[in-house]
Tab-separated table of C-alpha atoms in Angstrom:
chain	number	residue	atom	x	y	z
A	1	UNK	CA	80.855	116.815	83.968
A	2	UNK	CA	81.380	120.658	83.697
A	3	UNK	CA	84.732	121.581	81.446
A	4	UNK	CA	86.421	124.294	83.976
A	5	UNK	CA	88.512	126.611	82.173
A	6	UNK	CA	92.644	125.948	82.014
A	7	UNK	CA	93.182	129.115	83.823
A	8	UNK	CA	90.716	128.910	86.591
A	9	UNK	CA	91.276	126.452	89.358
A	10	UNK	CA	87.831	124.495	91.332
A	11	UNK	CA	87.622	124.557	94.845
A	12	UNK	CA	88.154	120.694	94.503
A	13	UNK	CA	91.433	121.664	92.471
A	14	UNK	CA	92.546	124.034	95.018
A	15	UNK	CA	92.130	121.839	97.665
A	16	UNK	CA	93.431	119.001	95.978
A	17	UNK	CA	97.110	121.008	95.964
A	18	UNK	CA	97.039	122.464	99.127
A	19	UNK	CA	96.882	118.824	100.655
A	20	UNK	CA	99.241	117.862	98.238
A	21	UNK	CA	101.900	120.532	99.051
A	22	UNK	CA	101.462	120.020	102.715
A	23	UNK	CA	102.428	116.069	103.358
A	24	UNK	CA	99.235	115.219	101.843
A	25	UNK	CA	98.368	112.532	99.388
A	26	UNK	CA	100.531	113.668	96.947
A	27	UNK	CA	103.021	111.756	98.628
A	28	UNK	CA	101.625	109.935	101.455
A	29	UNK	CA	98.164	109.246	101.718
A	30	UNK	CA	95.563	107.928	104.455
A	31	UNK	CA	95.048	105.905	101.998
A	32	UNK	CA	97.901	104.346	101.265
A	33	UNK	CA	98.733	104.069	105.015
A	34	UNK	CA	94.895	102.868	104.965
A	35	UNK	CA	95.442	100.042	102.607
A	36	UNK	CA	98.759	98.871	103.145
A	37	UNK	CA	97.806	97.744	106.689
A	38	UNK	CA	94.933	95.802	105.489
A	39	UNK	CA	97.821	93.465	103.459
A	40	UNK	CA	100.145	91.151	104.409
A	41	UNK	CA	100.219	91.883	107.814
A	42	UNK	CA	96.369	91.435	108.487
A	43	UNK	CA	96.326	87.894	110.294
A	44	UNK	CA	98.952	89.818	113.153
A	45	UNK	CA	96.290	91.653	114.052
A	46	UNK	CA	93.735	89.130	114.636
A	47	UNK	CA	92.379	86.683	117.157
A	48	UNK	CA	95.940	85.297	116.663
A	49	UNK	CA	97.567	88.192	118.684
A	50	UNK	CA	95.180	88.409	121.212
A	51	UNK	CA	95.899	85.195	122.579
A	52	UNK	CA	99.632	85.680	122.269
A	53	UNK	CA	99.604	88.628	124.520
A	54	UNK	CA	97.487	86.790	127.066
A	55	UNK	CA	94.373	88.173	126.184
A	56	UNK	CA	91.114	85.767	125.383
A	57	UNK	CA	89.240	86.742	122.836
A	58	UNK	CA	85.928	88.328	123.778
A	59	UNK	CA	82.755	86.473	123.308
A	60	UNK	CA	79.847	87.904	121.411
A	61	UNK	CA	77.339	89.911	122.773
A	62	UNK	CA	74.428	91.500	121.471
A	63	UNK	CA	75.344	95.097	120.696
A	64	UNK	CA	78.577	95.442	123.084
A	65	UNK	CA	78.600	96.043	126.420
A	66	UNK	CA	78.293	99.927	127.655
A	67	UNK	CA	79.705	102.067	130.907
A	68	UNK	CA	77.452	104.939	132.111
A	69	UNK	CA	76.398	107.371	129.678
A	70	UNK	CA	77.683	110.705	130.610
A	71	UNK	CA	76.670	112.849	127.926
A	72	UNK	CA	74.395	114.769	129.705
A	73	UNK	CA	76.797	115.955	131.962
A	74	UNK	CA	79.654	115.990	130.100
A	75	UNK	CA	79.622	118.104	126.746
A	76	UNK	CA	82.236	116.189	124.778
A	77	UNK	CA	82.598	113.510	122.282
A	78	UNK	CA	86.374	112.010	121.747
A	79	UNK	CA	86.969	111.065	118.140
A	80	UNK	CA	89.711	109.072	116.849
A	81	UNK	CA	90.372	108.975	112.969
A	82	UNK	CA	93.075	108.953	110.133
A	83	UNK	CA	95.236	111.713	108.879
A	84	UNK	CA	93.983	114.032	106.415
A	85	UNK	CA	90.763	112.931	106.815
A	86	UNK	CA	88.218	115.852	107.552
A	87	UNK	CA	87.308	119.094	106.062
A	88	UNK	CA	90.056	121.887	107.523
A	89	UNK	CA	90.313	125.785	107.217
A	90	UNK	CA	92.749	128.227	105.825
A	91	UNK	CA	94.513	128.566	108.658
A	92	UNK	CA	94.824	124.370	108.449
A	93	UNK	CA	94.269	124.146	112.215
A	94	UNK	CA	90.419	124.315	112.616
A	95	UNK	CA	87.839	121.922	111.170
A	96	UNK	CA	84.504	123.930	109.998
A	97	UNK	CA	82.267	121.090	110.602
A	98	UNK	CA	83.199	119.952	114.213
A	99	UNK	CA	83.142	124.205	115.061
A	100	UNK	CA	79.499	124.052	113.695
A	101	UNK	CA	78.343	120.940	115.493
A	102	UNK	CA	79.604	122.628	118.801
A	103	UNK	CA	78.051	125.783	117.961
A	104	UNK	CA	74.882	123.939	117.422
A	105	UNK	CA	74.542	121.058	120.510
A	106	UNK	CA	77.096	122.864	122.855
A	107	UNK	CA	79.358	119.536	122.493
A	108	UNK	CA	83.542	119.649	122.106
A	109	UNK	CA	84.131	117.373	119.891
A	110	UNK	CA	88.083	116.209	120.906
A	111	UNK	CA	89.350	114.760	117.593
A	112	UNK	CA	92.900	112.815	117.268
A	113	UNK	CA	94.272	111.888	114.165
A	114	UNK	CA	96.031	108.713	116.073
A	115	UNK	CA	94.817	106.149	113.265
A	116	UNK	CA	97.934	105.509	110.846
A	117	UNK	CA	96.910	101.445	110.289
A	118	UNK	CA	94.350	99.378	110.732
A	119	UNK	CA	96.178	96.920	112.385
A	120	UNK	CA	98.669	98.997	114.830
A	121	UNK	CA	95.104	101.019	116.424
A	122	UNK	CA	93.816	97.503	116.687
A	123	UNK	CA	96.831	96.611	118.811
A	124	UNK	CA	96.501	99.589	120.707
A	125	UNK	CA	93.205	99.259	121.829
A	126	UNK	CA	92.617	95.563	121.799
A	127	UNK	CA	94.009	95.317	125.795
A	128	UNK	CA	91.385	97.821	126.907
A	129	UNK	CA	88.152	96.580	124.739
A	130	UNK	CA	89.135	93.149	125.671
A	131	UNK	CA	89.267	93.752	129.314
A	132	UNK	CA	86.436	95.264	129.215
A	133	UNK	CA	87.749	98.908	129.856
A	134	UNK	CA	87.140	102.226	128.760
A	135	UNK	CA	89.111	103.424	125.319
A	136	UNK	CA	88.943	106.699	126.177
A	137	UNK	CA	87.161	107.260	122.621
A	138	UNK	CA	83.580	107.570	122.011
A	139	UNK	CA	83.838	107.163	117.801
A	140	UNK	CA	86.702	105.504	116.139
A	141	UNK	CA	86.991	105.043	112.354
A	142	UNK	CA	87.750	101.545	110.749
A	143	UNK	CA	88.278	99.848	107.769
A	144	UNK	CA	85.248	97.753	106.852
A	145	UNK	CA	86.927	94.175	107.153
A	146	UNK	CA	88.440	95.354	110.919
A	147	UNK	CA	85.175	97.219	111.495
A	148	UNK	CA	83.433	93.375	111.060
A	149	UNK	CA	86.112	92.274	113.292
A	150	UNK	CA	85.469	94.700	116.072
A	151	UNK	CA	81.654	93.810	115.943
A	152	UNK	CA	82.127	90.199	115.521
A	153	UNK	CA	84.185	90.080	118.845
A	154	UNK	CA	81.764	91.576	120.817
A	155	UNK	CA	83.968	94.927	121.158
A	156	UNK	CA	81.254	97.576	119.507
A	157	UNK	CA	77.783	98.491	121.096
A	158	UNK	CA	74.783	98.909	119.203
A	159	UNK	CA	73.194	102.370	117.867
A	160	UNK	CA	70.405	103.667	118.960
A	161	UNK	CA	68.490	104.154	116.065
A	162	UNK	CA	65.959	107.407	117.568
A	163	UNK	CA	69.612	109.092	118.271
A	164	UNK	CA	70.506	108.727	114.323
A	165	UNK	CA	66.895	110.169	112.603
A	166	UNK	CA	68.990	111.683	109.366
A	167	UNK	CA	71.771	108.611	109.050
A	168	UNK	CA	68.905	106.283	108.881
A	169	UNK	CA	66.910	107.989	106.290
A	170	UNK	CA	70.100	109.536	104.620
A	171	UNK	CA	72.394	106.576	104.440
A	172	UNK	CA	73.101	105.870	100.668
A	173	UNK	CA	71.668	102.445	99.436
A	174	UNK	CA	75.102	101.173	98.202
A	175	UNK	CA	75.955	100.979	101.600
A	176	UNK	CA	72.947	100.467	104.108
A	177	UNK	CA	73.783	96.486	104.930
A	178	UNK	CA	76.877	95.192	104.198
A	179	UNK	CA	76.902	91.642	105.580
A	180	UNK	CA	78.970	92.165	108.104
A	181	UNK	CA	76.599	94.709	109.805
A	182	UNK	CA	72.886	94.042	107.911
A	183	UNK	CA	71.343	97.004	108.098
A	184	UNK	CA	74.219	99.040	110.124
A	185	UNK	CA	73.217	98.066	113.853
A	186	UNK	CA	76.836	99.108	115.055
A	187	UNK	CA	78.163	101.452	112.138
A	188	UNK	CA	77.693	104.135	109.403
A	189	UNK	CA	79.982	104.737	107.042
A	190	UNK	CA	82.476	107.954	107.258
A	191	UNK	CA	83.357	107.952	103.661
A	192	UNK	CA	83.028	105.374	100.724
A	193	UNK	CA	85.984	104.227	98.561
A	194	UNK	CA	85.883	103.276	94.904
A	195	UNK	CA	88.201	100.965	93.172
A	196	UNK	CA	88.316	101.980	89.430
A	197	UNK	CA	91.131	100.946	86.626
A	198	UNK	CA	93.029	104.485	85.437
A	199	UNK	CA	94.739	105.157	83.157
A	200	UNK	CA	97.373	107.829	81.658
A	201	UNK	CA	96.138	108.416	78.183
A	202	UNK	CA	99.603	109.730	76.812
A	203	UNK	CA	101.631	106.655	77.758
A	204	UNK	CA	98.744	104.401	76.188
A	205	UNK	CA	99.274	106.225	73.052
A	206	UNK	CA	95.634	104.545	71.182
A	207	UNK	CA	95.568	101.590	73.335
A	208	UNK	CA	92.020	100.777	74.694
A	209	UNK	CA	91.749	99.574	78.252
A	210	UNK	CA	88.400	99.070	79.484
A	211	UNK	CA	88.772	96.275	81.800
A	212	UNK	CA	91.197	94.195	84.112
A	213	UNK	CA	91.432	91.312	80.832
A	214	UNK	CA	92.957	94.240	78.915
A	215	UNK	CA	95.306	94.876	81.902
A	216	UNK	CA	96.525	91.192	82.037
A	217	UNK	CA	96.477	90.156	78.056
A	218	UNK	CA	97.269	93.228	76.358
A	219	UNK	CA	101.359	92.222	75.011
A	220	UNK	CA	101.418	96.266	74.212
A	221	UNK	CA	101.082	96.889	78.050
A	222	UNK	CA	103.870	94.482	79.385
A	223	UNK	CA	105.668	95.979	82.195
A	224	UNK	CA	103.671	99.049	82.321
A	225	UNK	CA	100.582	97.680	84.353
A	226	UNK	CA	100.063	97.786	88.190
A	227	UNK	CA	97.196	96.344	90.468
A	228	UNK	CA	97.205	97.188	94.471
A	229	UNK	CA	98.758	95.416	97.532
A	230	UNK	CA	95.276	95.566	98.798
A	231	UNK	CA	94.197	92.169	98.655
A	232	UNK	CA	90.244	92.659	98.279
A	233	UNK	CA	90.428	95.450	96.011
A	234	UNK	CA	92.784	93.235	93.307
A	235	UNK	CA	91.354	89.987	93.735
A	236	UNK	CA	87.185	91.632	93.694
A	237	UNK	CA	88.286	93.621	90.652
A	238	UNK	CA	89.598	90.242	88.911
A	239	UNK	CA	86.806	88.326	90.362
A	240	UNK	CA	84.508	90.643	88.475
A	241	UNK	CA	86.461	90.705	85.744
A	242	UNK	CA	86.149	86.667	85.433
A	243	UNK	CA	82.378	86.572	86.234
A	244	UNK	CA	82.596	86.131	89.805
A	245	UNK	CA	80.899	87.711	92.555
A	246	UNK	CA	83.376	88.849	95.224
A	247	UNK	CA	80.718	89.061	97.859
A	248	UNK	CA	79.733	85.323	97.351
A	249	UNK	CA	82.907	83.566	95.600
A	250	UNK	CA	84.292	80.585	96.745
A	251	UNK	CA	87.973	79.548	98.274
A	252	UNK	CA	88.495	77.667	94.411
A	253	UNK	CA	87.490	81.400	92.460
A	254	UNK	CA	90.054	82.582	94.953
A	255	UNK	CA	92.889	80.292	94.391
A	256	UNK	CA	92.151	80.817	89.965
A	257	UNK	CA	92.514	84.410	90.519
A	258	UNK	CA	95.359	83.939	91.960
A	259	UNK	CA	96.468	81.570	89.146
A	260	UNK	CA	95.657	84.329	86.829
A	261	UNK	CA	97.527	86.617	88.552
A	262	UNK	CA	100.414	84.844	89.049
A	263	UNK	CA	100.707	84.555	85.082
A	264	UNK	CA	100.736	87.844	84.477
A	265	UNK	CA	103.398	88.334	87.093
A	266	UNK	CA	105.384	85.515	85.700
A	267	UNK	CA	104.884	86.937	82.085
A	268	UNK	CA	105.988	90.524	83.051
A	269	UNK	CA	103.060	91.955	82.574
A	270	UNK	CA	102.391	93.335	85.763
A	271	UNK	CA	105.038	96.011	86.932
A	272	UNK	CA	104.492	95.882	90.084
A	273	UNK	CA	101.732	95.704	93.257
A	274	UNK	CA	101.461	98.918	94.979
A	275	UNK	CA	99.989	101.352	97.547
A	276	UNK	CA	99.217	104.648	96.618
A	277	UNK	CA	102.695	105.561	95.729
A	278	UNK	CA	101.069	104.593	92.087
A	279	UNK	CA	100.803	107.762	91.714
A	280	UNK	CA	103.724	109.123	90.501
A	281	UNK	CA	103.856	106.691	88.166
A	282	UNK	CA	100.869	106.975	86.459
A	283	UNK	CA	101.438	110.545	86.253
A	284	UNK	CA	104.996	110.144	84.849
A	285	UNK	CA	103.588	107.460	82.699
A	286	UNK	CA	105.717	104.803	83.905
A	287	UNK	CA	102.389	102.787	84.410
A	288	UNK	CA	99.994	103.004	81.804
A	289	UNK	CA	97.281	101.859	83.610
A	290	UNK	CA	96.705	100.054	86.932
A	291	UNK	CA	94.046	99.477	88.905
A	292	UNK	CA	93.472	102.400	91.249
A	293	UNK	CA	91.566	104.228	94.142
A	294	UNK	CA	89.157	106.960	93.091
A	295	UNK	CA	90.191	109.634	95.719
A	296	UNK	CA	93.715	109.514	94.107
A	297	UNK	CA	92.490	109.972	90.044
A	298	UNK	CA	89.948	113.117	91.950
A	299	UNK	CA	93.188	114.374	92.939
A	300	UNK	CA	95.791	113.521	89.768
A	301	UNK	CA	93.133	114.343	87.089
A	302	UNK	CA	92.882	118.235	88.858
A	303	UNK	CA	96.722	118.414	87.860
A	304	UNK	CA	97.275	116.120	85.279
A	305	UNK	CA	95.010	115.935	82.450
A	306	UNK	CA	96.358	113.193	81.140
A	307	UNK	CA	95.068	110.768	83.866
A	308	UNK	CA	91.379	109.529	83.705
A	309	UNK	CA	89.941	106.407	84.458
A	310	UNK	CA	87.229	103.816	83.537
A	311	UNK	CA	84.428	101.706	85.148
A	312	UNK	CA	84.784	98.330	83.971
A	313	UNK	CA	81.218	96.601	82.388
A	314	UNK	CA	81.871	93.836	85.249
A	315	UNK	CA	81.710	96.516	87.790
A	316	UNK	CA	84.438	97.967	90.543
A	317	UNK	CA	84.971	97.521	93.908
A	318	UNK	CA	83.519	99.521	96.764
A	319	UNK	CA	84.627	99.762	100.220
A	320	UNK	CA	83.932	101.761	103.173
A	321	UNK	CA	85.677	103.459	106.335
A	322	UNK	CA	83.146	103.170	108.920
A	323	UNK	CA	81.994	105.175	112.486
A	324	UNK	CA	81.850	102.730	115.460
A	325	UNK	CA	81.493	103.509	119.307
A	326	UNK	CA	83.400	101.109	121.114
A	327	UNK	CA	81.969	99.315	124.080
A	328	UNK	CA	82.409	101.165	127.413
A	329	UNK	CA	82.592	104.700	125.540
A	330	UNK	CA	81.544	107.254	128.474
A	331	UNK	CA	79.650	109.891	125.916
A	332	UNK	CA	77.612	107.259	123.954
A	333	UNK	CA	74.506	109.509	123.267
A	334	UNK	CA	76.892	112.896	122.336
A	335	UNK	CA	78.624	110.220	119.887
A	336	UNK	CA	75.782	109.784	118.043
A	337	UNK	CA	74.327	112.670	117.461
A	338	UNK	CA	77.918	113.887	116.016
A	339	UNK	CA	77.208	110.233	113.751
A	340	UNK	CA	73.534	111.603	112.524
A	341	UNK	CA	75.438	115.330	112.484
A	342	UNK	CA	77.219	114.026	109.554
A	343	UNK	CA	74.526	112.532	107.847
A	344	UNK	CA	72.808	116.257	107.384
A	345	UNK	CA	73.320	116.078	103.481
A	346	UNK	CA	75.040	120.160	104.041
A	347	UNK	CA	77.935	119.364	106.383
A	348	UNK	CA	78.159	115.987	104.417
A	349	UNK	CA	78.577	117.895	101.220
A	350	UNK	CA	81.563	119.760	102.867
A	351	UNK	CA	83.482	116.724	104.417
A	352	UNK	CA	83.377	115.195	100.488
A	353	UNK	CA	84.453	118.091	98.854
A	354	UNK	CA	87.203	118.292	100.867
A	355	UNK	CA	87.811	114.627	101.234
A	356	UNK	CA	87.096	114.031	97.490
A	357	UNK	CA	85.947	110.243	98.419
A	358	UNK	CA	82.375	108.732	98.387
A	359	UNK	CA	79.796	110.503	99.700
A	360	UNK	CA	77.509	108.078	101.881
A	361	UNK	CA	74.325	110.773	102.216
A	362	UNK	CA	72.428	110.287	100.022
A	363	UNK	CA	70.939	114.455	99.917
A	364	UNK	CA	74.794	115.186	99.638
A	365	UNK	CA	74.777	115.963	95.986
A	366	UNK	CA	72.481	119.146	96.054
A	367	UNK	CA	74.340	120.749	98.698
A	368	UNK	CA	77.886	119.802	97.494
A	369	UNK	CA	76.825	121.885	93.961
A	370	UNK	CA	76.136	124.419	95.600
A	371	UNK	CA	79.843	125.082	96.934
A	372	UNK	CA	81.299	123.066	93.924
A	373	UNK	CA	78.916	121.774	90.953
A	374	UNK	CA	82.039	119.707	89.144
A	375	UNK	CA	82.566	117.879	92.544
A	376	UNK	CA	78.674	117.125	92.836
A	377	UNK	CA	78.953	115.934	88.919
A	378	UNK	CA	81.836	114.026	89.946
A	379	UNK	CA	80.665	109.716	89.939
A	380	UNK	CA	83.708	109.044	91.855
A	381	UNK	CA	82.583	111.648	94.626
A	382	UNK	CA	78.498	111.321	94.260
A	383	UNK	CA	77.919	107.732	92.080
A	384	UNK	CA	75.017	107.981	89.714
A	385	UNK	CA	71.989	105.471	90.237
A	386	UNK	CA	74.056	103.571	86.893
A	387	UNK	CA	77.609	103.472	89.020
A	388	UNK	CA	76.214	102.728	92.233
A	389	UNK	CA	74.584	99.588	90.699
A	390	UNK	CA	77.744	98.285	89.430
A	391	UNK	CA	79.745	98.360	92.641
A	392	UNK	CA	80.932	95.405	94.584
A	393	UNK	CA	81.388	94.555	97.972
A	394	UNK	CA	84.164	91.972	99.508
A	395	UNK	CA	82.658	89.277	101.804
A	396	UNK	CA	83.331	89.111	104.932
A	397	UNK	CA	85.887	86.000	105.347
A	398	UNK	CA	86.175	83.315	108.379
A	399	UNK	CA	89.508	83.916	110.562
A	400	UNK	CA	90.536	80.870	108.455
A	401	UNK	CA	89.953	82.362	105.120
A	402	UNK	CA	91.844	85.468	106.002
A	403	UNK	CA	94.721	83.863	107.204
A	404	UNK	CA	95.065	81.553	104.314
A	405	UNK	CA	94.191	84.008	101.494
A	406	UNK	CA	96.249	86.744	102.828
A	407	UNK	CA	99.236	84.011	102.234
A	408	UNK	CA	98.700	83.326	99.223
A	409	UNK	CA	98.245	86.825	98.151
A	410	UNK	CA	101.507	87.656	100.143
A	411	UNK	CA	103.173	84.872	98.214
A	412	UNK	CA	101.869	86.436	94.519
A	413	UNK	CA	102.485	89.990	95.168
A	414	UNK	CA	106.407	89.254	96.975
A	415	UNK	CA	105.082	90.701	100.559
């Protein structure tokens, strides 16, 4: 990666503090919103719910069911997604890459940042999709477990592949068929996230850590180590760490990571399991190290040099935040072509260097250098070939399996 100068400050860097001094992740993150949703709570949300507000569950159909399309006579795509999310101007109330994709196709794109948690959009939509009503959104942006939810009830429709030329031939291999969605029938990904293990190299004073076993055994890091409140992300990372595979493991792997866990805990090994509100702490050097998301160490590295990170030889975690039209969506066709929009590899490259998480596009890289070459030489924004072979995927879990690990992993972390 380039060495930038003390005095000058990257785009990326800039960027990184004007989020950060205007309620961005600096202290409260879509991310950390993001991810704690996806824990503790996540069996509320879930088939559970629906029939304890009266609602059946719907059954599967192939691709979703569809109203109308309307995009040809009406010029506007609604688009639901998280906070902070999207590139944004100087003036921090236009979006440069929506203004170009109306310039170009004559489209409005109406986007709403009304996604705080997974699970609280799920509840608010759940009445309509389940019905079999309109959302009033054409694109909404999930987590990839509740993204496999929505498709597995039937609630997304299929893509029409001749609308998405540039997503199919530009989506990244690391993330072209998950197994909830083989071969992305009913979603692309917005943005990828990486799970990495960082570290503050003053508060380590000499101490290696290269992996999640240094984490857990090292006596010289007792008290000063954290691991997430995100369920998949800790228990794929210690998976890995123990030779598992977290996209094939079994319901015994789960239950000895857990075991593992729990030893550290008891031990006092483990500070604590957080959100993103790590943070602060790994910048203070109150944690050490921890296991981490790599948006956040894009961000802390820019203003602390201290904090860097490393990809464990068992490999990290990857997860992904995903486009989806749900079923009766009135502008199916304008939705879309905003999808395959944002697989053109120059307004991908702006999203990401805004965004500072995983670019999906695979022709991202060369573009993104070309408005900020130590963002493009960044692995936690573009992964090399090396990186992007080493990344992990959670499997998909049974309604069963999510209810019961989720308890158990409430019960270990205190939730």
């Amino acid at each position: 990666m380039e060495q930038n100068e003390p005095d000058r400050l990257t785009p990326a860097q800039v960027a990184a503090m004007r989020r950060s001094f205007s309620n961005g992740r600096a202290s409260l993150s879509r991310r950390s919103l993001l991810r704690a949703s996806a824990g503790g709570t996540l069996a509320m949300g879930g088939l559970g719910a629906l029939s304890a507000c009266g609602i059946p569950p719907a059954g599967k159909t192939q691709g979703g069911t569809s109203s109308q399309d309307h995009s040809a006579q009406e010029k506007v795509v609604n688009f639901s997604n998280w906070p902070e999310y999207i590139d944004v101007d100087g003036s921090g109330k236009r979006h440069p890459t929506l203004d170009e994709f109306a310039r170009r196709t004559g489209i409005q794109v109406k986007y709403t940042e009304d996604i705080n948690d997974n699970n609280e959009f799920f509840g608010k939509i759940k009445p309509q999709l389940a019905a079999g009503q309109d959302t009033g959104r054409d694109i909404i942006v999930l987590t990839d477990w509740l993204a496999a939810r929505v498709i597995r009830l039937g609630w997304a429709q299929k893509l029409d592949p001749s609308n998405l030329p540039h997503a199919f031939a530009e989506l990244s291999d690391q993330f072209r068929s998950p197994d909830w969605d083989p071969g992305r029938a009913y979603s692309y990904p917005w943005q990828g996230v990486s799970t990495v293990i960082a570290y503050n190299k003053k508060a380590l004073d000499g101490i290696q850590v290269k992996s999640v076993s240094d984490l857990l055994d090292n006596p010289r890091l007792k008290g000063r180590v954290g691991f997430l409140s995100e369920m998949r992300d800790t228990i794929g990372m210690t998976l890995l760490d123990m030779g598992k595979d977290p996209g094939k493991f079994t319901s015994d792997d789960f239950d000895a990571v857990i075991a593992r866990l729990q030893k550290a805990v008891d031990k006092g090994q483990i500070r604590r399991f957080t959100g993103n509100d790590y943070t602060s702490d790994l910048s203070k050097g109150d944690l050490a190290a921890c296991v981490a998301w790599g948006g956040d160490i894009v961000q802390l590295k820019a203003d602390n040099p201290d904090v860097d990170y490393v990809i464990p030889d068992a490999g990290y975690m990857t997860s992904t935040d995903n486009m989806l039209i749900p079923n009766k969506a009135r502008h199916k066709t304008n939705a879309e072509r905003l999808i395959d929009f944002y697989y053109e590899p120059k307004p991908a490259a702006e999203l990401s260097d805004y965004v500072n998480y995983v670019c999906p596009v695979t022709g991202g890289q060369e573009e993104l250098a070309k408005i900020d070459k130590s963002a493009a030489d960044n692995p936690l924004i573009v992964p090399t070939k090396a990186m992007a072979a080493k990344s992990h995927a959670f499997r998909s879990l049974t309604q069963q399996e999510e209810t019961a690990f989720e308890e158990k992993f409430a019960k270990l972390t205190g939730a």
